[in-house]
XYZ file of C-alpha atoms in Angstrom:
684
model
C 45.605 -57.926 2.409
C 45.471 -57.912 6.080
C 44.355 -56.045 9.797
C 48.694 -54.851 9.785
C 47.969 -52.748 6.013
C 44.803 -51.484 6.591
C 45.759 -50.501 10.575
C 49.878 -49.081 11.231
C 51.055 -47.430 14.805
C 50.772 -44.153 14.255
C 46.915 -44.343 14.140
C 47.514 -46.509 17.616
C 46.674 -45.286 20.912
C 47.214 -46.969 23.915
C 46.192 -44.920 26.708
C 43.641 -42.506 25.774
C 41.718 -40.425 27.736
C 38.318 -39.327 26.395
C 35.371 -37.333 27.895
C 32.954 -38.160 25.967
C 31.339 -39.667 22.704
C 31.925 -36.550 20.837
C 35.844 -36.044 22.058
C 36.719 -39.824 21.832
C 35.328 -39.709 18.208
C 36.641 -36.687 17.053
C 40.321 -38.798 18.520
C 39.808 -41.038 16.512
C 39.298 -38.871 13.303
C 42.589 -37.628 14.240
C 43.994 -40.591 14.536
C 43.103 -41.740 11.179
C 43.849 -38.419 9.098
C 47.293 -39.653 10.364
C 47.135 -42.338 7.942
C 46.358 -39.669 5.158
C 44.180 -41.587 3.762
C 41.602 -38.500 4.642
C 41.126 -36.296 1.710
C 38.090 -33.857 2.741
C 38.798 -34.379 7.584
C 35.153 -32.746 7.998
C 32.802 -34.376 6.088
C 35.056 -37.297 7.258
C 34.642 -36.590 10.906
C 30.215 -35.483 9.926
C 29.455 -38.694 8.496
C 30.575 -40.696 11.444
C 27.990 -39.154 13.876
C 25.853 -38.656 11.226
C 26.199 -42.692 12.067
C 26.130 -42.958 15.033
C 22.362 -40.980 14.556
C 21.348 -43.965 12.708
C 22.503 -45.814 15.568
C 25.309 -46.782 18.593
C 28.615 -48.542 16.971
C 28.949 -49.696 20.690
C 27.990 -53.087 20.091
C 28.532 -53.759 25.073
C 31.324 -55.931 26.566
C 33.685 -52.558 26.219
C 33.604 -51.818 22.999
C 32.509 -49.932 19.723
C 33.309 -49.856 16.368
C 32.530 -45.948 14.509
C 32.059 -46.342 10.947
C 31.988 -44.292 7.697
C 31.583 -44.581 4.065
C 32.461 -41.332 2.530
C 34.223 -39.789 -0.778
C 36.424 -38.194 1.731
C 38.464 -41.293 2.013
C 40.760 -41.771 -0.552
C 41.895 -45.007 0.926
C 40.301 -47.817 3.132
C 42.296 -47.382 6.938
C 42.024 -48.059 11.154
C 42.196 -46.299 13.398
C 41.855 -47.993 17.178
C 42.804 -46.544 20.698
C 42.563 -47.982 24.487
C 41.195 -45.889 27.012
C 42.218 -47.687 30.364
C 39.337 -45.097 31.783
C 36.861 -46.163 29.565
C 34.164 -43.850 27.762
C 30.250 -43.112 27.908
C 29.252 -44.481 24.584
C 25.504 -45.516 24.381
C 26.357 -48.079 23.684
C 24.087 -51.017 23.547
C 25.083 -52.998 27.860
C 24.918 -49.544 28.568
C 28.456 -50.084 29.857
C 31.306 -47.672 28.846
C 33.952 -48.504 26.952
C 37.227 -49.240 26.910
C 37.972 -50.699 23.490
C 37.773 -48.038 20.410
C 38.694 -49.129 16.133
C 37.699 -47.013 13.432
C 37.228 -47.757 10.022
C 37.580 -45.325 7.768
C 36.014 -46.972 4.336
C 36.586 -45.261 0.529
C 32.742 -45.307 -1.832
C 34.396 -46.578 -4.439
C 32.702 -50.124 -6.661
C 36.622 -51.946 -5.388
C 35.522 -52.919 -2.156
C 38.387 -55.878 -1.261
C 39.086 -53.963 1.697
C 36.211 -55.185 2.785
C 37.002 -58.375 3.392
C 39.161 -57.864 6.220
C 37.135 -55.440 8.091
C 34.590 -58.090 8.273
C 37.669 -60.429 9.371
C 38.349 -57.762 12.383
C 35.080 -57.817 13.301
C 34.256 -61.381 13.494
C 37.832 -61.692 16.282
C 36.160 -59.051 18.007
C 33.495 -61.460 18.930
C 36.378 -63.082 21.172
C 36.490 -61.950 24.076
C 40.034 -63.536 24.648
C 41.220 -61.332 21.460
C 39.736 -58.336 23.053
C 41.675 -58.837 26.786
C 45.063 -59.918 25.155
C 44.190 -55.637 22.964
C 43.522 -54.400 26.500
C 47.208 -55.815 27.741
C 49.277 -54.564 24.454
C 52.566 -53.321 26.682
C 53.377 -51.957 23.205
C 52.603 -50.281 19.937
C 54.025 -53.486 18.147
C 52.549 -56.219 20.641
C 48.752 -55.253 19.628
C 49.749 -55.001 16.037
C 51.665 -58.579 16.973
C 48.266 -60.366 18.707
C 45.569 -58.739 15.813
C 47.975 -60.496 13.359
C 48.297 -63.308 16.095
C 44.592 -63.411 15.825
C 43.767 -63.149 12.181
C 46.874 -66.146 10.315
C 44.677 -68.566 13.176
C 41.830 -66.348 11.864
C 42.006 -67.325 7.979
C 43.183 -70.770 8.566
C 40.468 -71.629 10.170
C 38.297 -70.634 7.394
C 40.420 -72.545 4.843
C 39.608 -76.233 6.603
C 35.275 -74.877 6.695
C 35.837 -74.446 3.387
C 37.297 -77.663 2.932
C 34.937 -80.291 5.297
C 33.283 -82.727 3.856
C 30.348 -82.890 1.939
C 28.398 -84.417 3.953
C 28.753 -81.961 7.045
C 26.851 -79.317 6.010
C 23.416 -81.024 6.552
C 22.222 -77.271 9.022
C 19.681 -77.384 11.625
C 19.460 -73.898 10.861
C 20.228 -71.100 8.098
C 20.991 -67.020 8.559
C 21.461 -64.466 7.058
C 23.066 -61.270 9.090
C 23.216 -57.320 7.136
C 23.126 -53.958 8.440
C 22.472 -51.156 6.601
C 26.042 -50.246 6.031
C 27.450 -52.964 6.093
C 29.976 -52.904 7.531
C 31.024 -54.289 10.958
C 27.873 -55.439 12.376
C 26.933 -57.975 9.409
C 29.466 -59.813 10.281
C 29.524 -59.387 14.057
C 26.550 -60.972 14.331
C 27.286 -63.925 11.809
C 29.472 -64.941 14.083
C 28.781 -64.090 17.533
C 25.510 -67.215 15.977
C 28.949 -69.382 14.925
C 29.999 -69.491 17.540
C 27.233 -69.665 19.935
C 25.376 -73.006 16.915
C 28.820 -74.814 18.317
C 28.402 -73.831 21.919
C 24.525 -75.873 21.370
C 25.300 -78.747 19.571
C 23.518 -77.054 16.085
C 24.303 -77.410 12.526
C 24.261 -73.645 11.843
C 25.209 -72.199 8.480
C 25.642 -67.600 8.322
C 25.040 -65.712 4.737
C 26.261 -62.730 5.186
C 24.712 -59.523 2.698
C 27.529 -56.772 3.584
C 28.741 -54.027 1.370
C 30.678 -56.223 -0.639
C 27.413 -58.617 -2.034
C 26.425 -61.621 -0.975
C 28.689 -63.835 1.338
C 28.224 -67.617 2.026
C 25.116 -68.592 0.754
C 22.404 -70.443 1.357
C 21.567 -72.707 -1.512
C 17.209 -74.054 -1.509
C 18.379 -78.477 -1.116
C 20.229 -76.454 2.627
C 16.661 -74.200 2.846
C 14.686 -77.735 2.408
C 16.399 -79.446 5.149
C 16.833 -76.848 7.741
C 14.674 -77.168 11.088
C 14.509 -72.677 11.194
C 16.005 -69.591 9.570
C 16.557 -66.994 11.527
C 16.950 -63.155 10.104
C 19.232 -60.776 11.729
C 18.477 -58.348 10.446
C 18.663 -54.461 9.896
C 18.011 -53.905 5.750
C 16.480 -55.792 3.464
C 17.457 -58.945 2.753
C 15.369 -61.771 -0.199
C 13.002 -63.188 1.739
C 10.579 -65.158 -0.553
C 13.245 -68.580 -0.757
C 11.767 -69.210 3.080
C 8.776 -69.797 2.292
C 7.629 -72.004 4.401
C 9.509 -72.458 6.620
C 9.784 -71.266 10.050
C 10.784 -67.683 10.458
C 12.577 -66.027 13.398
C 13.488 -62.087 12.663
C 15.151 -59.975 14.476
C 17.192 -56.879 14.744
C 21.205 -57.099 13.813
C 21.941 -56.654 17.370
C 19.483 -59.392 18.805
C 22.579 -62.121 16.237
C 25.042 -60.155 18.546
C 23.881 -60.622 21.333
C 20.773 -63.388 21.419
C 22.414 -65.533 19.353
C 21.708 -68.935 21.031
C 18.095 -67.780 21.807
C 17.540 -66.662 17.888
C 18.716 -70.397 17.168
C 16.552 -72.051 20.046
C 13.456 -70.957 19.037
C 14.660 -71.190 14.695
C 15.737 -75.346 15.983
C 12.472 -75.962 18.043
C 10.473 -73.977 15.949
C 8.645 -71.326 18.270
C 8.564 -69.536 15.257
C 5.879 -67.973 12.886
C 6.159 -69.788 9.515
C 7.369 -67.522 6.864
C 4.517 -67.152 3.980
C 6.277 -65.798 0.578
C 2.831 -65.571 -2.043
C 3.903 -65.256 -5.544
C 6.402 -62.601 -4.388
C 4.570 -60.777 -1.615
C 6.634 -61.192 1.648
C 6.595 -59.170 4.825
C 8.981 -58.613 7.972
C 7.687 -58.285 11.620
C 8.635 -54.765 11.760
C 8.101 -54.864 14.816
C 9.804 -57.470 15.884
C 13.531 -56.254 14.091
C 12.586 -53.451 16.052
C 12.862 -51.075 13.026
C 9.623 -49.947 11.577
C 10.110 -46.220 11.688
C 13.755 -46.987 8.950
C 11.923 -49.610 6.943
C 8.816 -46.599 6.875
C 11.650 -44.142 5.992
C 13.459 -47.068 3.171
C 9.614 -47.589 1.217
C 8.464 -43.722 1.224
C 12.000 -43.410 -0.556
C 11.409 -45.597 -3.354
C 8.761 -43.992 -4.401
C 10.486 -40.911 -4.078
C 13.420 -42.559 -6.296
C 10.850 -43.923 -9.204
C 9.361 -40.177 -8.623
C 12.267 -38.269 -9.446
C 13.212 -39.105 -13.076
C 8.984 -38.455 -14.230
C 9.587 -34.877 -12.245
C 13.100 -33.634 -13.619
C 12.264 -34.830 -17.635
C 8.639 -33.452 -17.058
C 9.580 -30.257 -15.924
C 12.757 -29.890 -18.155
C 10.438 -30.765 -21.378
C 7.294 -28.298 -20.510
C 9.906 -25.236 -18.805
C 11.700 -25.599 -22.567
C 7.689 -24.565 -24.287
C 7.588 -22.085 -22.509
C 11.548 -21.194 -23.713
C 9.561 -20.944 -26.901
C 6.244 -19.219 -27.082
C 9.107 -16.476 -25.689
C 11.920 -16.064 -27.733
C 8.643 -16.419 -30.828
C 7.379 -13.521 -28.672
C 3.686 -14.434 -27.300
C 5.686 -13.885 -23.624
C 3.221 -10.998 -22.719
C 0.190 -13.156 -25.464
C -0.038 -16.119 -24.618
C -2.169 -15.815 -22.114
C -3.812 -18.556 -20.762
C -2.563 -20.543 -23.370
C 1.322 -19.895 -22.444
C 3.430 -22.881 -23.858
C 1.283 -24.030 -26.393
C 0.970 -21.316 -28.812
C 3.206 -22.990 -31.293
C 3.361 -26.454 -32.349
C 6.996 -26.942 -31.493
C 5.772 -26.036 -28.465
C 2.918 -27.583 -27.445
C 4.836 -31.085 -28.297
C 6.764 -30.559 -25.698
C 3.793 -28.622 -23.117
C 1.820 -31.536 -24.140
C 5.091 -34.435 -23.323
C 6.097 -33.023 -20.298
C 2.767 -32.526 -19.088
C 2.215 -36.235 -19.151
C 5.109 -37.451 -17.437
C 5.037 -34.847 -14.512
C 1.104 -36.301 -14.648
C 2.549 -39.599 -13.280
C 5.238 -38.444 -10.728
C 1.622 -39.047 -7.830
C 0.340 -42.283 -9.467
C 4.868 -43.328 -9.278
C 5.194 -42.168 -5.861
C 2.130 -43.996 -4.156
C 2.183 -47.218 -6.462
C 6.295 -47.564 -5.877
C 6.105 -47.304 -1.764
C 3.412 -49.110 -2.212
C 5.765 -51.947 -4.190
C 8.148 -51.288 -1.587
C 5.899 -52.907 0.812
C 4.054 -55.552 -0.982
C 6.255 -56.234 -3.690
C 4.433 -56.247 -7.288
C 0.700 -56.879 -6.033
C 0.683 -53.470 -4.036
C 2.376 -51.740 -7.702
C -1.006 -51.123 -9.101
C -3.401 -50.279 -5.922
C -0.687 -48.190 -4.958
C -1.311 -46.545 -8.501
C -4.445 -46.408 -8.436
C -4.127 -44.300 -5.361
C -1.897 -42.242 -6.360
C -3.840 -41.508 -10.138
C -7.230 -40.480 -7.360
C -4.734 -38.275 -4.974
C -3.435 -36.565 -8.286
C -6.381 -36.367 -10.437
C -9.510 -35.840 -7.486
C -12.916 -37.376 -7.607
C -14.711 -37.965 -10.769
C -17.110 -34.997 -12.083
C -20.298 -35.660 -11.259
C -22.591 -36.293 -14.253
C -26.155 -35.116 -14.350
C -27.785 -37.758 -13.224
C -31.649 -35.540 -13.036
C -31.408 -35.671 -17.060
C -31.704 -39.203 -16.330
C -33.494 -39.609 -13.255
C -36.071 -37.152 -13.355
C -37.427 -37.652 -10.145
C -34.340 -37.475 -8.797
C -31.607 -40.235 -7.161
C -32.071 -41.259 -3.342
C -30.883 -43.747 -1.000
C -27.792 -45.726 -1.296
C -27.260 -44.509 -4.995
C -28.698 -40.550 -4.292
C -25.415 -41.545 -1.467
C -22.551 -42.188 -3.787
C -23.433 -39.566 -5.544
C -23.256 -37.146 -2.501
C -19.890 -38.223 -1.468
C -17.687 -39.740 -5.084
C -18.298 -37.749 -6.761
C -17.489 -34.010 -7.901
C -19.875 -31.276 -7.760
C -17.773 -28.234 -7.058
C -14.415 -27.375 -5.422
C -11.442 -28.967 -5.723
C -10.964 -32.702 -4.589
C -6.847 -33.025 -5.882
C -4.702 -34.334 -3.127
C -1.348 -34.104 -5.261
C 1.732 -35.929 -3.899
C 0.697 -35.457 0.336
C -2.404 -37.609 -0.795
C -0.052 -40.892 -2.625
C 2.372 -40.357 0.054
C -0.517 -41.848 2.917
C -2.813 -43.395 -0.264
C 0.617 -45.414 -1.108
C 1.523 -46.770 2.597
C -2.040 -47.293 2.602
C -2.183 -49.694 -0.382
C 1.235 -51.265 0.666
C -0.231 -52.799 4.331
C -4.246 -53.159 2.353
C -2.637 -55.542 0.336
C -0.596 -57.198 2.796
C -3.731 -57.931 5.500
C -4.743 -59.482 2.006
C -2.397 -62.118 1.420
C -2.540 -62.751 5.519
C -6.233 -63.265 5.207
C -6.185 -65.546 2.268
C -3.723 -67.162 3.107
C -5.822 -70.653 4.052
C -7.588 -70.279 1.047
C -7.926 -74.006 -0.755
C -4.691 -74.627 -2.854
C -6.621 -74.972 -5.418
C -7.584 -70.922 -6.216
C -4.123 -69.755 -4.249
C -2.311 -69.268 -7.368
C -4.979 -66.221 -8.228
C -3.927 -64.440 -5.204
C -1.556 -62.201 -6.317
C -3.320 -61.613 -9.740
C -6.507 -61.418 -8.696
C -8.265 -61.401 -5.064
C -5.393 -59.208 -4.606
C -6.434 -56.131 -7.095
C -9.461 -55.921 -7.045
C -10.177 -56.083 -3.622
C -7.459 -53.882 -3.951
C -8.976 -51.222 -5.957
C -11.821 -51.387 -4.166
C -11.073 -50.645 -1.407
C -8.326 -47.425 -1.582
C -11.269 -46.514 -3.975
C -13.498 -46.009 -1.442
C -11.477 -44.186 1.058
C -10.314 -41.960 -0.997
C -13.645 -41.016 -2.501
C -15.387 -41.352 -0.435
C -13.349 -39.845 3.052
C -10.265 -38.290 1.839
C -11.016 -37.169 -1.352
C -14.338 -35.128 -0.181
C -12.242 -33.365 2.978
C -10.466 -31.689 1.111
C -12.633 -30.517 -1.455
C -14.521 -28.673 1.925
C -11.125 -27.931 2.727
C -10.549 -26.487 -0.375
C -13.256 -24.618 -0.413
C -12.709 -22.452 3.138
C -9.420 -21.953 1.598
C -10.641 -19.835 -0.773
C -12.811 -18.585 1.088
C -9.837 -17.170 3.678
C -8.071 -16.008 0.553
C -11.427 -13.628 -1.028
C -11.866 -12.322 1.760
C -7.853 -10.972 1.947
C -8.162 -9.998 -0.689
C -11.228 -7.272 0.449
C -9.866 -6.483 3.433
C -6.694 -4.369 1.755
C -4.412 -6.155 3.293
C -2.040 -6.821 0.159
C 1.012 -7.913 2.244
C -0.689 -10.438 4.367
C -2.266 -11.726 1.581
C 1.136 -11.833 -0.821
C 2.756 -13.162 2.378
C -0.188 -16.114 3.064
C -1.191 -17.022 -1.536
C 2.904 -17.247 -1.594
C 3.431 -19.793 1.425
C 0.788 -21.660 0.512
C 2.134 -22.686 -2.776
C 5.183 -24.718 -1.715
C 3.176 -25.855 1.669
C 2.941 -29.395 -0.751
C 4.138 -28.107 -3.909
C 0.867 -29.410 -6.190
C -1.568 -30.775 -3.337
C -4.677 -29.677 -2.384
C -3.378 -25.785 -0.866
C -0.915 -25.037 -3.913
C -3.488 -25.796 -5.779
C -6.301 -23.725 -3.941
C -3.663 -20.764 -4.183
C -2.976 -21.359 -7.773
C -6.653 -21.218 -8.789
C -6.528 -17.885 -6.286
C -4.318 -16.464 -8.873
C -6.268 -17.165 -12.082
C -9.243 -15.847 -10.627
C -7.778 -13.048 -10.003
C -6.172 -12.655 -13.562
C -9.753 -13.068 -14.427
C -11.072 -10.556 -12.401
C -9.026 -8.336 -13.893
C -9.817 -9.358 -17.138
C -13.307 -7.952 -16.115
C -12.270 -4.882 -14.722
C -10.469 -3.907 -17.747
C -13.432 -4.832 -20.016
C -15.151 -2.409 -18.008
C -13.170 -0.346 -18.918
C -10.898 0.001 -15.481
C -7.195 1.051 -15.855
C -4.248 -1.307 -14.807
C -3.497 1.637 -12.932
C -6.606 0.278 -11.322
C -6.274 -0.016 -7.120
C -8.291 -3.328 -7.916
C -7.172 -4.370 -11.118
C -3.084 -4.218 -9.090
C -4.716 -6.092 -6.044
C -5.671 -8.794 -9.365
C -1.916 -9.133 -10.750
C -0.284 -8.106 -7.420
C -1.627 -12.165 -5.983
C -0.853 -14.018 -9.033
C 2.696 -12.520 -8.294
C 2.309 -14.551 -5.196
C 1.603 -16.626 -6.081
C 4.592 -17.518 -8.857
C 6.838 -16.484 -6.935
C 5.923 -19.114 -4.212
C 6.094 -21.468 -6.429
C 9.739 -20.272 -7.810
C 11.394 -20.094 -4.512
C 11.122 -24.209 -3.305
C 13.218 -25.043 -6.022
C 15.677 -22.794 -5.924
C 16.492 -22.501 -2.722
C 17.035 -25.999 -2.036
C 19.304 -26.145 -5.139
C 21.276 -23.207 -2.915
C 21.081 -24.767 -0.023
C 23.106 -27.798 -1.252
C 25.639 -25.896 -2.253
C 25.714 -24.115 0.683
C 25.656 -26.980 2.641
C 26.558 -29.697 0.731
C 27.196 -31.886 3.662
C 23.619 -31.815 4.434
C 22.440 -33.008 1.754
C 23.243 -36.625 -0.351
C 25.003 -37.131 -3.274
C 21.627 -37.997 -5.828
C 20.227 -34.886 -3.778
C 23.070 -32.896 -4.759
C 23.131 -33.544 -8.091
C 20.173 -31.763 -8.924
C 21.010 -28.701 -9.083
C 21.062 -27.918 -12.440
C 17.134 -29.384 -12.465
C 16.382 -27.560 -9.569
C 17.596 -23.975 -11.088
C 15.541 -24.089 -14.185
C 12.493 -25.549 -12.709
C 12.092 -23.306 -10.093
C 12.315 -20.567 -13.000
C 9.847 -21.821 -14.990
C 7.740 -21.964 -11.872
C 7.215 -25.551 -11.552
C 7.190 -26.181 -7.870
C 7.206 -29.923 -8.676
C 10.899 -29.975 -9.028
C 11.171 -29.500 -4.743
C 8.355 -32.594 -4.366
C 11.717 -35.987 -3.719
C 12.704 -33.285 -0.785
C 9.630 -32.800 1.013
C 9.118 -36.265 0.580
C 12.392 -37.249 2.072
C 12.274 -35.328 4.383
C 8.611 -33.206 5.247
C 9.198 -32.246 8.558
C 12.247 -30.135 7.303
C 12.096 -29.295 4.603
C 8.423 -28.018 3.838
C 9.057 -25.820 7.517
C 12.476 -23.956 5.143
C 9.994 -23.943 2.288
C 6.970 -22.474 4.019
C 9.057 -19.542 5.371
C 11.024 -19.162 2.461
C 8.052 -17.847 0.112
C 5.887 -16.358 3.412
C 8.284 -14.034 2.958
C 9.383 -14.261 -1.256
C 5.020 -12.699 -1.056
C 5.667 -10.338 1.654
C 8.325 -8.674 -0.442
C 6.576 -9.234 -3.475
C 4.079 -6.471 -2.297
C 5.126 -4.125 -0.515
C 7.115 -3.925 -3.896
C 4.281 -3.390 -5.257
C 5.280 -6.098 -8.004
C 2.457 -7.192 -11.140
C 2.248 -9.953 -13.205
C -0.432 -10.523 -15.572
C 0.254 -14.304 -17.021
C -1.192 -17.677 -15.052
C 2.163 -19.024 -16.147
C 6.116 -19.204 -16.822
C 8.176 -17.643 -14.498
C 11.292 -16.206 -15.344
C 9.751 -16.678 -19.364
C 6.636 -14.241 -18.721
C 9.444 -11.572 -17.049
C 7.900 -8.893 -19.610
C 4.330 -9.476 -18.335
C 6.143 -8.491 -14.382
C 5.415 -4.993 -13.377
C 8.749 -4.531 -11.584
C 10.384 -7.606 -12.750
C 13.837 -6.236 -10.482
C 11.590 -5.986 -7.729
C 10.507 -9.260 -8.476
C 13.571 -11.018 -9.116
C 14.833 -9.271 -5.981
C 12.666 -10.462 -3.813
C 12.770 -14.412 -5.199
C 16.069 -14.574 -4.155
C 16.188 -13.487 -0.460
C 13.021 -15.929 -0.546
C 15.589 -18.787 -1.714
C 17.954 -17.845 -0.052
C 16.063 -17.661 2.854
C 14.886 -21.538 2.647
C 18.804 -22.469 1.456
C 19.180 -20.887 5.687
C 16.244 -22.554 7.124
C 17.231 -25.878 5.957
C 21.221 -25.219 6.692
C 19.507 -24.683 10.244
C 17.128 -27.680 10.573
C 18.521 -30.458 8.256
C 20.728 -33.284 9.958
C 24.155 -34.233 8.262
C 24.084 -36.535 5.971
C 25.971 -39.678 5.177
C 27.237 -40.767 1.672
C 26.089 -44.315 1.311
C 26.748 -44.554 5.124
């Protein structure tokens, strides 16, 4: 396959005019659509714009290569436009763009077209080639220029492959990669190779694009090289470069500063890279992609956690369903879901899976940052976040004179004497990053230890010291502070309940359920709801009637709590159908599980979404749940069961209005997600 197979005359415009970047992209999409390879124009265009939000594809020197890999592309294609007057494109060099190639790549495993796109990207590093395209008198001449240059490139590639083996002693080795792996990867490689020839430096460049790793450097070449250049905005295997001077930079620097990077690598003007048993580290400040690194680490934790959320949540929902079918919906009370051996089995298994969510989230965030040694430290931090501090033993029985000094300090701050110290998934996220960077710090701090103890670093030093530090921070700082917050929240809710402002109480309780999904705020609201159920039982045991206002208030509080926890997963599911362009393929596949778990009062189904996009998801879920809680209280809905969702509908007073409030709140969440979330491009 050649470039001319992807670019046809009807997709070329030689006298283009555009008012701005958005205008020219839309015109380019129109050209692409003419080829007939786009099944959904709107989805493809959204994907192109979403890619531009990540970083501009205006690479400088008057060139832009917007691109999108999407399910909306039926077959690979190219579109081209020459703009004699230029257009502002937010290019890296700040100059107008005069030549644009738009790439359409299908989201398939068959990536044969990527080799062609890579070849085009390399050709665009040749100024004579660009000049010939800009001055082409016809579309046929435009295609002929490409065909001639491509033929010359293929001949050069063949000669390169046939080069004698004695010419393979490379002075500098390089690796290029970008998140999309379509254009910038190969342009950086071409720029580095050309700069190497200009400087008289033997260089070999490994490309890691969508088509996989090409021209992979060997262990022998690494051993012989003076230095390494990593020009990448995506993760690349680093362990193999242990002990070599290594320069890290953005892929854009590989395109625009290749000589500088090569000179630093061959002169040894770069830090020596160390990888202790697979623990690699990268200089994010050098790459300018600290935000991207944080995002990818967070998503690593979310992806690992997701099966525990879905699997455990559905098993728990089955337990509620079994008890409902057997008639325990109104009599199960706090044991609902475990009334018979079969349901208890499902609830036990599902509960164990759900209990691993936060530890897995924290552990794999740390693993993404610090590799295997980070996993254990992060996992422990996640356990502490999920379970809170240990309950305080009655040390007074052992030490009748009391504890003082250092032991007393530990007793007061490292143990749970009252209240709730669980920090939930928000604490898990924080401690995951904390654990990962603690391990990286330990790695750097111990790299100069004697060789005789180097081997025990990953197996002994990192886990022991890392776990010790994380335990101190969680038990002495984070968890006690969370305990104070919980106490304050509980006092506030109690005061609201006594004030008679039922509508405000319902709104706040439901909103709290949707903030941290199992964390301290959520737990404070839920504990308050169950506490109100206990109060109702006491009132009834003393002769009060269910119609008594104070009893009704207790049941209305529990109804607000449960409706608040049911809205987030269902709202997210609805949004994925109403606004599919704002959810990834993986997120949309969770539609059914979100509906099931939302209906089962398993708020944790929303955690992966809240963890990956908290700034947009949490405000939407909070508002939707708050609206549902407000309506539930205004409608006078009551609930006599502490759990179960729709499976305990027999215990819900005014259940039709309860379901209506639930749907309204869920749609509020969905609409807000449609407004707040940005468009996403699948695998862009």
